[in-house]
Tab-separated table of C-alpha atoms and ligand atoms in Angstrom:
chain	number	residue	atom	x	y	z
A	25	MET	CA	-21.913	-4.494	192.182
A	26	LYS	CA	-21.802	-3.725	188.674
A	27	LEU	CA	-18.583	-3.725	186.917
A	28	LEU	CA	-17.388	-2.414	183.352
A	29	ALA	CA	-13.850	-3.710	182.270
A	30	ILE	CA	-12.036	-2.359	178.970
A	31	GLU	CA	-9.395	-4.310	177.121
A	32	THR	CA	-7.207	-3.123	174.560
A	33	SER	CA	-3.659	-4.656	174.807
A	34	CYS	CA	-3.543	-5.599	171.410
A	35	ASP	CA	-5.737	-6.271	168.006
A	36	GLU	CA	-9.009	-6.670	170.236
A	37	THR	CA	-10.973	-3.266	171.642
A	38	GLY	CA	-13.441	-5.259	174.097
A	39	VAL	CA	-15.511	-3.803	176.951
A	40	ALA	CA	-17.575	-6.439	180.019
A	41	ILE	CA	-20.266	-5.213	182.302
A	42	ILE	CA	-20.704	-7.439	184.986
A	43	GLU	CA	-22.894	-7.776	187.899
A	44	PHE	CA	-21.717	-9.431	191.117
A	45	LYS	CA	-22.037	-9.605	195.086
A	46	LYS	CA	-19.432	-9.326	197.190
A	47	GLU	CA	-19.700	-12.431	199.081
A	48	SER	CA	-20.224	-14.655	196.048
A	49	ASP	CA	-18.136	-16.668	193.791
A	50	ASN	CA	-21.134	-16.213	191.166
A	51	PHE	CA	-21.793	-13.213	188.640
A	52	LYS	CA	-23.908	-12.024	185.745
A	53	VAL	CA	-22.918	-10.874	182.585
A	54	LEU	CA	-24.572	-7.644	181.165
A	55	ALA	CA	-22.868	-7.138	178.628
A	56	ASN	CA	-19.651	-8.482	176.717
A	57	LEU	CA	-19.091	-6.690	173.741
A	58	LEU	CA	-15.898	-7.040	171.136
A	59	ILE	CA	-14.451	-5.401	167.921
A	60	SER	CA	-12.020	-7.217	166.372
A	61	GLN	CA	-9.138	-5.705	163.904
A	62	ILE	CA	-7.996	-9.047	162.398
A	63	ASP	CA	-9.196	-7.734	159.117
A	64	ILE	CA	-7.385	-4.819	159.423
A	65	HIS	CA	-3.738	-6.035	160.563
A	66	LYS	CA	-3.825	-8.555	157.839
A	67	GLU	CA	-2.296	-6.995	155.095
A	68	PHE	CA	0.833	-5.988	157.598
A	69	GLY	CA	0.613	-9.981	158.507
A	70	GLY	CA	0.681	-9.116	162.232
A	71	VAL	CA	-0.920	-5.966	164.422
A	72	TYR	CA	0.422	-2.487	163.811
A	73	PRO	CA	0.848	-0.518	166.931
A	74	ASN	CA	0.170	2.425	165.686
A	75	LEU	CA	-2.695	1.231	163.473
A	76	ALA	CA	-4.342	-0.603	166.746
A	77	LYS	CA	-4.254	2.304	168.449
A	78	ARG	CA	-6.032	3.887	165.984
A	79	GLU	CA	-8.680	1.637	165.857
A	80	HIS	CA	-8.987	1.596	169.687
A	81	THR	CA	-9.633	5.326	169.942
A	82	LYS	CA	-12.478	5.230	167.302
A	83	ASN	CA	-14.333	1.720	168.956
A	84	LEU	CA	-13.791	2.030	172.565
A	85	PRO	CA	-16.330	4.940	172.891
A	86	ILE	CA	-18.772	3.254	170.738
A	87	LEU	CA	-18.536	0.171	172.478
A	88	ILE	CA	-18.807	1.587	176.186
A	89	ASP	CA	-22.340	3.173	175.166
A	90	LYS	CA	-23.578	-0.078	173.236
A	91	SER	CA	-22.192	-2.031	176.483
A	92	LEU	CA	-24.175	0.103	179.476
A	93	GLU	CA	-26.974	0.733	176.836
A	94	LYS	CA	-27.061	-3.391	176.394
A	95	ALA	CA	-26.715	-3.170	180.370
A	96	LYS	CA	-29.531	-0.738	180.544
A	97	LEU	CA	-27.183	1.272	182.608
A	98	ASP	CA	-25.851	5.321	183.185
A	99	ILE	CA	-22.070	5.863	183.612
A	100	LYS	CA	-23.249	6.534	187.222
A	101	ASP	CA	-24.890	3.025	188.109
A	102	LEU	CA	-20.971	1.875	187.863
A	103	ASP	CA	-19.058	1.218	191.437
A	104	ALA	CA	-16.274	0.034	189.430
A	105	ILE	CA	-13.939	0.147	186.581
A	106	ALA	CA	-11.251	-1.679	185.228
A	107	VAL	CA	-8.987	-1.944	182.575
A	108	THR	CA	-5.772	-3.745	181.738
A	109	MET	CA	-3.046	-2.393	182.017
A	110	GLY	CA	-0.371	-4.429	180.807
A	111	PRO	CA	1.500	-6.301	179.612
A	112	GLY	CA	0.861	-5.625	175.804
A	113	LEU	CA	1.448	-2.928	172.840
A	114	ALA	CA	2.011	0.476	174.687
A	115	PRO	CA	0.088	2.531	172.056
A	116	ALA	CA	-2.752	0.056	172.591
A	117	LEU	CA	-2.912	0.194	176.148
A	118	TRP	CA	-3.100	3.753	176.565
A	119	VAL	CA	-6.432	4.248	175.113
A	120	GLY	CA	-8.000	2.048	177.101
A	121	VAL	CA	-6.013	3.279	179.936
A	122	GLU	CA	-6.565	6.797	179.386
A	123	GLU	CA	-10.406	5.834	178.554
A	124	ALA	CA	-10.960	4.277	182.249
A	125	LYS	CA	-9.334	7.205	183.906
A	126	ARG	CA	-11.365	9.785	183.020
A	127	LEU	CA	-14.433	8.012	183.094
A	128	ALA	CA	-13.475	6.952	186.694
A	129	LYS	CA	-12.651	10.375	187.432
A	130	GLU	CA	-15.706	11.945	185.916
A	131	ASN	CA	-18.150	9.857	187.811
A	132	ASN	CA	-15.501	9.410	190.886
A	133	ILE	CA	-16.220	5.725	190.282
A	134	PRO	CA	-13.475	3.307	191.764
A	135	LEU	CA	-10.396	2.349	189.429
A	136	TYR	CA	-8.205	-1.394	188.883
A	137	GLY	CA	-5.696	-1.513	186.571
A	138	ILE	CA	-5.411	-5.382	185.611
A	139	ASN	CA	-3.019	-7.697	185.030
A	140	HIS	CA	-4.200	-9.064	181.335
A	141	MET	CA	-1.974	-12.267	181.550
A	142	GLU	CA	-4.026	-12.554	184.769
A	143	GLY	CA	-7.010	-12.688	182.966
A	144	HIS	CA	-6.565	-15.390	180.759
A	145	ILE	CA	-5.761	-18.152	183.763
A	146	TYR	CA	-9.394	-16.872	184.963
A	147	ALA	CA	-10.710	-16.942	181.812
A	148	SER	CA	-10.088	-20.533	182.226
A	149	ILE	CA	-11.205	-21.141	185.144
A	150	VAL	CA	-14.910	-19.726	184.817
A	151	GLU	CA	-17.775	-21.877	184.181
A	152	GLU	CA	-21.148	-20.990	182.675
A	153	LYS	CA	-23.926	-22.373	184.990
A	154	LYS	CA	-26.296	-21.012	182.691
A	155	LYS	CA	-26.667	-18.433	179.704
A	156	ASN	CA	-24.801	-15.167	180.679
A	157	GLU	CA	-24.412	-16.939	184.157
A	158	TYR	CA	-21.230	-17.778	185.790
A	159	THR	CA	-19.105	-19.006	188.439
A	160	VAL	CA	-15.069	-18.721	189.550
A	161	THR	CA	-13.963	-22.510	189.867
A	162	LYS	CA	-11.727	-23.261	193.302
A	163	PRO	CA	-8.606	-25.218	191.333
A	164	LYS	CA	-6.564	-27.267	192.885
A	165	VAL	CA	-3.381	-25.940	194.301
A	166	PRO	CA	-0.436	-26.120	193.886
A	167	ALA	CA	-1.496	-25.052	190.037
A	168	LEU	CA	0.498	-24.593	187.463
A	169	ALA	CA	-0.312	-21.963	184.364
A	170	LEU	CA	0.038	-22.254	180.886
A	171	LEU	CA	0.079	-19.126	178.673
A	172	ILE	CA	0.082	-19.185	175.043
A	173	SER	CA	-0.762	-16.622	173.195
A	174	GLY	CA	0.443	-14.310	170.777
A	175	GLY	CA	2.741	-11.500	172.490
A	176	HIS	CA	3.624	-14.254	175.396
A	177	THR	CA	4.291	-17.224	176.500
A	178	GLU	CA	5.055	-18.576	180.149
A	179	ILE	CA	4.626	-21.273	182.839
A	180	VAL	CA	3.684	-19.808	186.176
A	181	PHE	CA	3.536	-21.589	189.585
A	182	MET	CA	0.815	-20.963	192.087
A	183	PRO	CA	1.222	-21.824	195.384
A	184	THR	CA	-2.768	-20.721	195.857
A	185	LEU	CA	-4.638	-19.245	193.827
A	186	GLY	CA	-3.891	-15.408	192.934
A	187	LYS	CA	-0.020	-16.155	194.218
A	188	TYR	CA	2.260	-16.303	190.506
A	189	GLN	CA	5.885	-17.068	190.430
A	190	LYS	CA	7.212	-17.040	186.676
A	191	VAL	CA	8.620	-20.318	186.252
A	192	GLY	CA	9.520	-20.477	182.890
A	193	GLU	CA	9.142	-18.481	179.876
A	194	THR	CA	9.802	-17.749	176.129
A	195	LEU	CA	13.885	-16.897	175.526
A	196	ASP	CA	11.901	-15.239	171.837
A	197	ASP	CA	9.133	-15.228	170.018
A	198	ALA	CA	5.738	-16.067	171.774
A	199	ALA	CA	3.969	-19.205	170.710
A	200	GLY	CA	1.423	-17.319	168.903
A	201	GLU	CA	3.832	-15.514	167.157
A	202	ALA	CA	5.527	-18.284	165.422
A	203	PHE	CA	2.504	-19.387	164.843
A	204	ASP	CA	2.105	-16.280	162.617
A	205	LYS	CA	4.804	-15.611	161.276
A	206	ALA	CA	5.463	-19.884	160.027
A	207	ALA	CA	2.065	-19.409	158.211
A	208	ARG	CA	3.247	-16.276	156.796
A	209	SER	CA	6.594	-18.407	155.245
A	210	LEU	CA	3.603	-20.555	154.033
A	211	GLY	CA	2.110	-18.126	152.351
A	212	LEU	CA	-1.263	-18.345	154.878
A	213	GLU	CA	-3.103	-14.666	156.255
A	214	TYR	CA	-2.743	-13.758	159.826
A	215	PRO	CA	-3.314	-14.922	162.416
A	216	GLY	CA	-2.036	-18.000	161.656
A	217	GLY	CA	-2.901	-20.066	164.100
A	218	PRO	CA	-6.596	-21.121	162.945
A	219	LYS	CA	-5.112	-21.693	159.493
A	220	ILE	CA	-1.785	-24.050	160.256
A	221	SER	CA	-3.948	-25.895	162.727
A	222	LYS	CA	-7.101	-26.500	160.141
A	223	LEU	CA	-4.257	-27.367	157.376
A	224	ALA	CA	-2.291	-29.715	159.577
A	225	ASP	CA	-5.842	-31.785	160.334
A	226	ASN	CA	-6.017	-32.370	156.595
A	227	ALA	CA	-2.726	-33.558	156.167
A	228	ARG	CA	-3.388	-36.543	159.810
A	229	LYS	CA	-6.903	-37.080	157.892
A	230	ARG	CA	-5.173	-38.627	155.256
A	231	GLY	CA	-2.653	-40.143	156.917
A	232	ALA	CA	0.848	-37.983	155.871
A	233	VAL	CA	4.002	-38.381	157.083
A	234	THR	CA	6.791	-35.563	157.260
A	235	PRO	CA	9.566	-36.823	155.279
A	236	GLU	CA	13.103	-36.486	156.466
A	237	ASN	CA	13.780	-33.351	155.030
A	238	ILE	CA	11.853	-31.152	156.174
A	239	ARG	CA	11.622	-32.073	159.749
A	240	LEU	CA	11.746	-29.462	161.776
A	241	PRO	CA	14.277	-28.724	165.124
A	242	ARG	CA	12.171	-29.144	168.666
A	243	PRO	CA	13.887	-25.893	169.968
A	244	MET	CA	14.906	-26.423	173.905
A	245	ILE	CA	12.582	-29.400	174.296
A	246	ASN	CA	15.888	-31.580	176.520
A	247	SER	CA	17.514	-28.116	177.988
A	248	LYS	CA	17.279	-28.187	181.552
A	249	THR	CA	14.617	-25.183	182.041
A	250	LEU	CA	11.404	-24.501	181.358
A	251	ASP	CA	11.897	-21.903	179.352
A	252	PHE	CA	11.023	-21.509	175.456
A	253	SER	CA	12.331	-21.009	172.410
A	254	PHE	CA	10.466	-20.342	169.249
A	255	SER	CA	12.283	-18.264	166.971
A	256	GLY	CA	14.402	-20.932	165.710
A	257	LEU	CA	11.917	-22.960	164.653
A	258	LYS	CA	9.811	-19.688	162.755
A	259	THR	CA	13.327	-19.776	161.187
A	260	ALA	CA	13.185	-23.035	160.479
A	261	VAL	CA	9.720	-22.984	158.391
A	262	MET	CA	10.937	-20.194	156.477
A	263	TYR	CA	14.100	-21.580	154.979
A	264	ALA	CA	12.174	-25.102	154.304
A	265	ALA	CA	9.733	-22.775	152.425
A	266	GLN	CA	12.543	-21.499	150.277
A	267	LYS	CA	13.781	-24.494	149.502
A	268	ASN	CA	10.913	-26.600	148.112
A	269	GLU	CA	8.276	-25.924	145.956
A	270	ILE	CA	4.827	-25.779	148.120
A	271	ASN	CA	1.898	-26.801	146.379
A	272	ASN	CA	-0.853	-27.282	148.908
A	273	GLU	CA	-0.628	-30.899	149.830
A	274	LEU	CA	3.292	-30.486	150.948
A	275	ARG	CA	1.864	-26.823	152.595
A	276	GLU	CA	-0.034	-28.948	154.636
A	277	VAL	CA	2.703	-31.620	155.880
A	278	PHE	CA	3.872	-28.758	156.563
A	279	CYS	CA	1.743	-27.385	158.730
A	280	MET	CA	1.323	-30.915	160.794
A	281	GLU	CA	4.821	-30.723	161.085
A	282	PHE	CA	4.855	-27.677	162.831
A	283	GLU	CA	2.440	-27.923	165.018
A	284	ASN	CA	3.801	-31.092	166.174
A	285	ALA	CA	7.509	-29.435	166.801
A	286	VAL	CA	5.407	-26.766	169.120
A	287	THR	CA	2.867	-29.662	170.713
A	288	ASP	CA	6.212	-31.899	171.525
A	289	VAL	CA	7.837	-28.929	173.380
A	290	ILE	CA	4.900	-27.578	175.183
A	291	VAL	CA	4.294	-31.533	176.213
A	292	LYS	CA	7.685	-32.049	177.412
A	293	LYS	CA	7.115	-28.826	179.538
A	294	VAL	CA	4.667	-29.493	180.710
A	295	GLU	CA	5.539	-32.329	181.870
A	296	THR	CA	8.852	-31.016	183.311
A	297	ALA	CA	6.313	-28.866	185.441
A	298	GLY	CA	4.289	-30.812	186.829
A	299	PHE	CA	6.786	-32.770	187.944
A	300	LEU	CA	8.950	-30.145	189.476
A	301	TYR	CA	6.238	-28.712	191.266
A	302	ASN	CA	4.074	-31.232	192.298
A	303	ALA	CA	0.948	-29.456	190.634
A	304	LYS	CA	-2.601	-30.853	191.117
A	305	THR	CA	-3.878	-28.874	188.417
A	306	LEU	CA	-2.916	-27.439	185.317
A	307	ILE	CA	-4.485	-23.895	183.781
A	308	VAL	CA	-3.663	-23.600	180.140
A	309	GLY	CA	-5.049	-19.752	178.749
A	310	GLY	CA	-3.801	-17.815	175.913
A	311	GLY	CA	-5.205	-17.065	172.178
A	312	VAL	CA	-3.315	-20.817	171.216
A	313	SER	CA	-5.288	-22.701	173.905
A	314	ALA	CA	-8.054	-22.798	171.054
A	315	ASN	CA	-5.831	-25.120	168.934
A	316	THR	CA	-6.987	-28.603	168.983
A	317	HIS	CA	-3.994	-30.515	168.707
A	318	ILE	CA	-2.438	-28.866	171.480
A	319	ARG	CA	-5.881	-29.142	173.700
A	320	GLU	CA	-5.782	-33.068	173.436
A	321	ALA	CA	-1.863	-33.344	173.923
A	322	VAL	CA	-2.331	-31.500	177.874
A	323	GLU	CA	-5.405	-33.391	178.118
A	324	ASN	CA	-3.654	-37.436	177.629
A	325	VAL	CA	-0.380	-35.574	180.157
A	326	CYS	CA	-2.864	-34.119	182.536
A	327	LYS	CA	-4.591	-37.899	182.967
A	328	ARG	CA	-1.328	-39.404	182.645
A	329	ASP	CA	0.322	-37.207	185.193
A	330	GLY	CA	-3.131	-36.920	187.849
A	331	MET	CA	-3.183	-33.016	187.028
A	332	ASP	CA	-6.597	-31.667	186.647
A	333	LEU	CA	-6.751	-29.863	183.552
A	334	TYR	CA	-8.586	-26.550	183.043
A	335	LEU	CA	-8.979	-25.192	179.552
A	336	PRO	CA	-10.957	-22.094	178.019
A	337	LYS	CA	-13.882	-22.863	176.320
A	338	LYS	CA	-13.005	-20.875	172.887
A	339	ASP	CA	-14.660	-17.669	173.124
A	340	MET	CA	-12.723	-17.381	176.056
A	341	SER	CA	-9.282	-18.374	174.883
A	342	THR	CA	-8.825	-15.119	172.958
A	343	ASP	CA	-8.727	-11.664	174.334
A	344	ASN	CA	-11.661	-10.390	176.065
A	345	ALA	CA	-12.750	-7.407	178.415
A	346	LEU	CA	-15.020	-10.112	180.372
A	347	MET	CA	-11.457	-11.261	181.626
A	348	ILE	CA	-10.359	-8.238	182.639
A	349	ALA	CA	-14.097	-8.059	184.467
A	350	ILE	CA	-13.234	-11.212	186.632
A	351	ILE	CA	-10.124	-10.132	188.007
A	352	ALA	CA	-11.115	-6.770	188.959
A	353	MET	CA	-14.091	-8.561	191.247
A	354	VAL	CA	-11.915	-10.804	192.744
A	355	LYS	CA	-10.155	-8.050	193.485
A	356	ILE	CA	-12.881	-6.226	195.250
A	357	GLN	CA	-14.456	-9.143	197.079
A	358	ASN	CA	-10.694	-9.658	198.286
A	359	ASN	CA	-10.790	-6.122	199.711
A	360	THR	CA	-8.024	-4.405	197.471
A	361	GLU	CA	-7.953	-0.999	197.350
A	362	PRO	CA	-8.579	0.677	194.429
A	363	ASP	CA	-5.688	2.205	192.346
A	364	SER	CA	-5.241	6.040	192.451
A	365	ASN	CA	-6.610	7.686	189.350
A	366	LEU	CA	-3.175	9.561	188.572
A	367	ASN	CA	-0.299	6.628	189.300
A	368	LEU	CA	-2.126	4.463	186.908
A	369	SER	CA	-0.167	4.070	183.444
A	370	ALA	CA	-0.301	1.664	180.859
A	371	GLN	CA	2.433	-0.799	181.132
A	372	SER	CA	3.534	-3.117	178.609
A	373	ASN	CA	6.154	-5.224	180.004
A	374	LEU	CA	3.944	-5.912	182.952
A	375	SER	CA	4.937	-9.557	184.987
A	376	LEU	CA	3.086	-11.992	186.991
A	377	GLY	CA	5.178	-12.824	189.470
A	378	ALA	CA	8.978	-11.958	188.130
A	379	LYS	CA	11.237	-14.744	187.522
B	1103	KG4	O1	-4.270	-13.938	173.293
B	1103	KG4	P1	-4.400	-14.551	172.062
B	1103	KG4	O2	-5.345	-13.733	171.577
B	1103	KG4	O3	-3.487	-12.379	172.154
B	1103	KG4	C1	-2.122	-11.987	172.537
B	1103	KG4	O4	-2.513	-11.328	173.824
B	1103	KG4	O5	-2.113	-12.159	172.185
B	1103	KG4	O6	-3.576	-14.290	170.905
B	1103	KG4	C2	-3.804	-14.611	170.189
B	1103	KG4	C3	-2.974	-15.286	169.200
B	1103	KG4	C4	-2.590	-15.435	167.372
B	1103	KG4	O7	-1.264	-15.442	167.504
B	1103	KG4	C5	-3.042	-16.325	167.299
B	1103	KG4	O8	-2.344	-17.177	165.353
B	1103	KG4	C6	-2.839	-17.785	167.813
B	1103	KG4	O9	-3.359	-17.297	169.150
B	1103	KG4	N1	-4.234	-18.460	167.791
B	1103	KG4	C7	-4.168	-19.620	167.488
B	1103	KG4	C8	-5.203	-20.135	167.375
B	1103	KG4	N2	-6.434	-19.654	167.791
B	1103	KG4	C9	-5.606	-18.227	167.748
B	1103	KG4	N3	-3.107	-20.519	167.707
B	1103	KG4	C10	-2.964	-21.987	167.339
B	1103	KG4	N4	-3.793	-22.717	166.821
B	1103	KG4	C11	-5.113	-21.931	167.124
B	1103	KG4	N5	-6.334	-22.875	166.497
B	1104	ZN	ZN1	-3.814	-11.856	175.436
């Protein structure tokens, strides 16, 4: 079967085409294209929804044509179309949803609406066997997923694969959003995560120690819940940056302290969740899971507590359409009915197993 997937939930326009058999965990990637809007949103210090919509509208048809060309397929050769229906920015999501509905209707192809966060989970559990050939692995259950991205931060319990119960979430900013906003206070460009990470590394390499006067809080680290709060941390960076004259060296120390603070909180919540849910596996997904310091810290916890750990390859940690294609493939393999073209709508707050 051949399936085309569309992703437009935030600032990446993605289109992927995969080929798979109904009874096999293996699949082939025939095309996987992405146009990032990062350079356009940089000016605004974050993603600007209507600008994202404009860029998706411009780029999506181009990417669909290019993907079909790369896969040497005609639209009529497709057996299914999948599209991210949420969560994400409503104006951005609608571009993908409308285009997917139109293509499905005009060509009489079954249509599947996909949850972006489920995509991030599966992006971490696929394994590339050889170039462009992947397999979906079967992590041990019960499992936990830690989803840390620019728009979301949550812990999801999976008694079995494909069953979700949200057990913790951020009460305000997402982890990636905090990275981006803290970076902005420190004079660094959007997206802030990779830049903070690089400068934090410099500070660690030269053995820098955080002075007491710029130590940052670890919000909710001692709360009994699995919830997070990152907005206070972001504000603390903002005030501290205003109070101190920021030279390059101090900026690096700030980055290190900020990254340490986020990591400490994440580690504590993962430890607690692992214990409470007797988890055999931890799956980490979302853009922030590209962060080396956080990756190493969760690796240590999992080793110590005997949990198998699944981390996405770096190109699968940020948004892409391949992860959306994988979820649709699994749905088809499980005989899930397609969505009705008329009823499918973008849902910016779509949740994975409401709390
Ligand atoms: O999952 P994603 O691509 O988009 C959303 O669905 O939100 O995540 C983007 C977020 C941004 O906030 C970005 O700063 C963050 O992921 N990010 C990182 C790193 N690379 C990307 N945060 C920390 N360290 C990184 N290396
Ligand atoms: Zn994402």
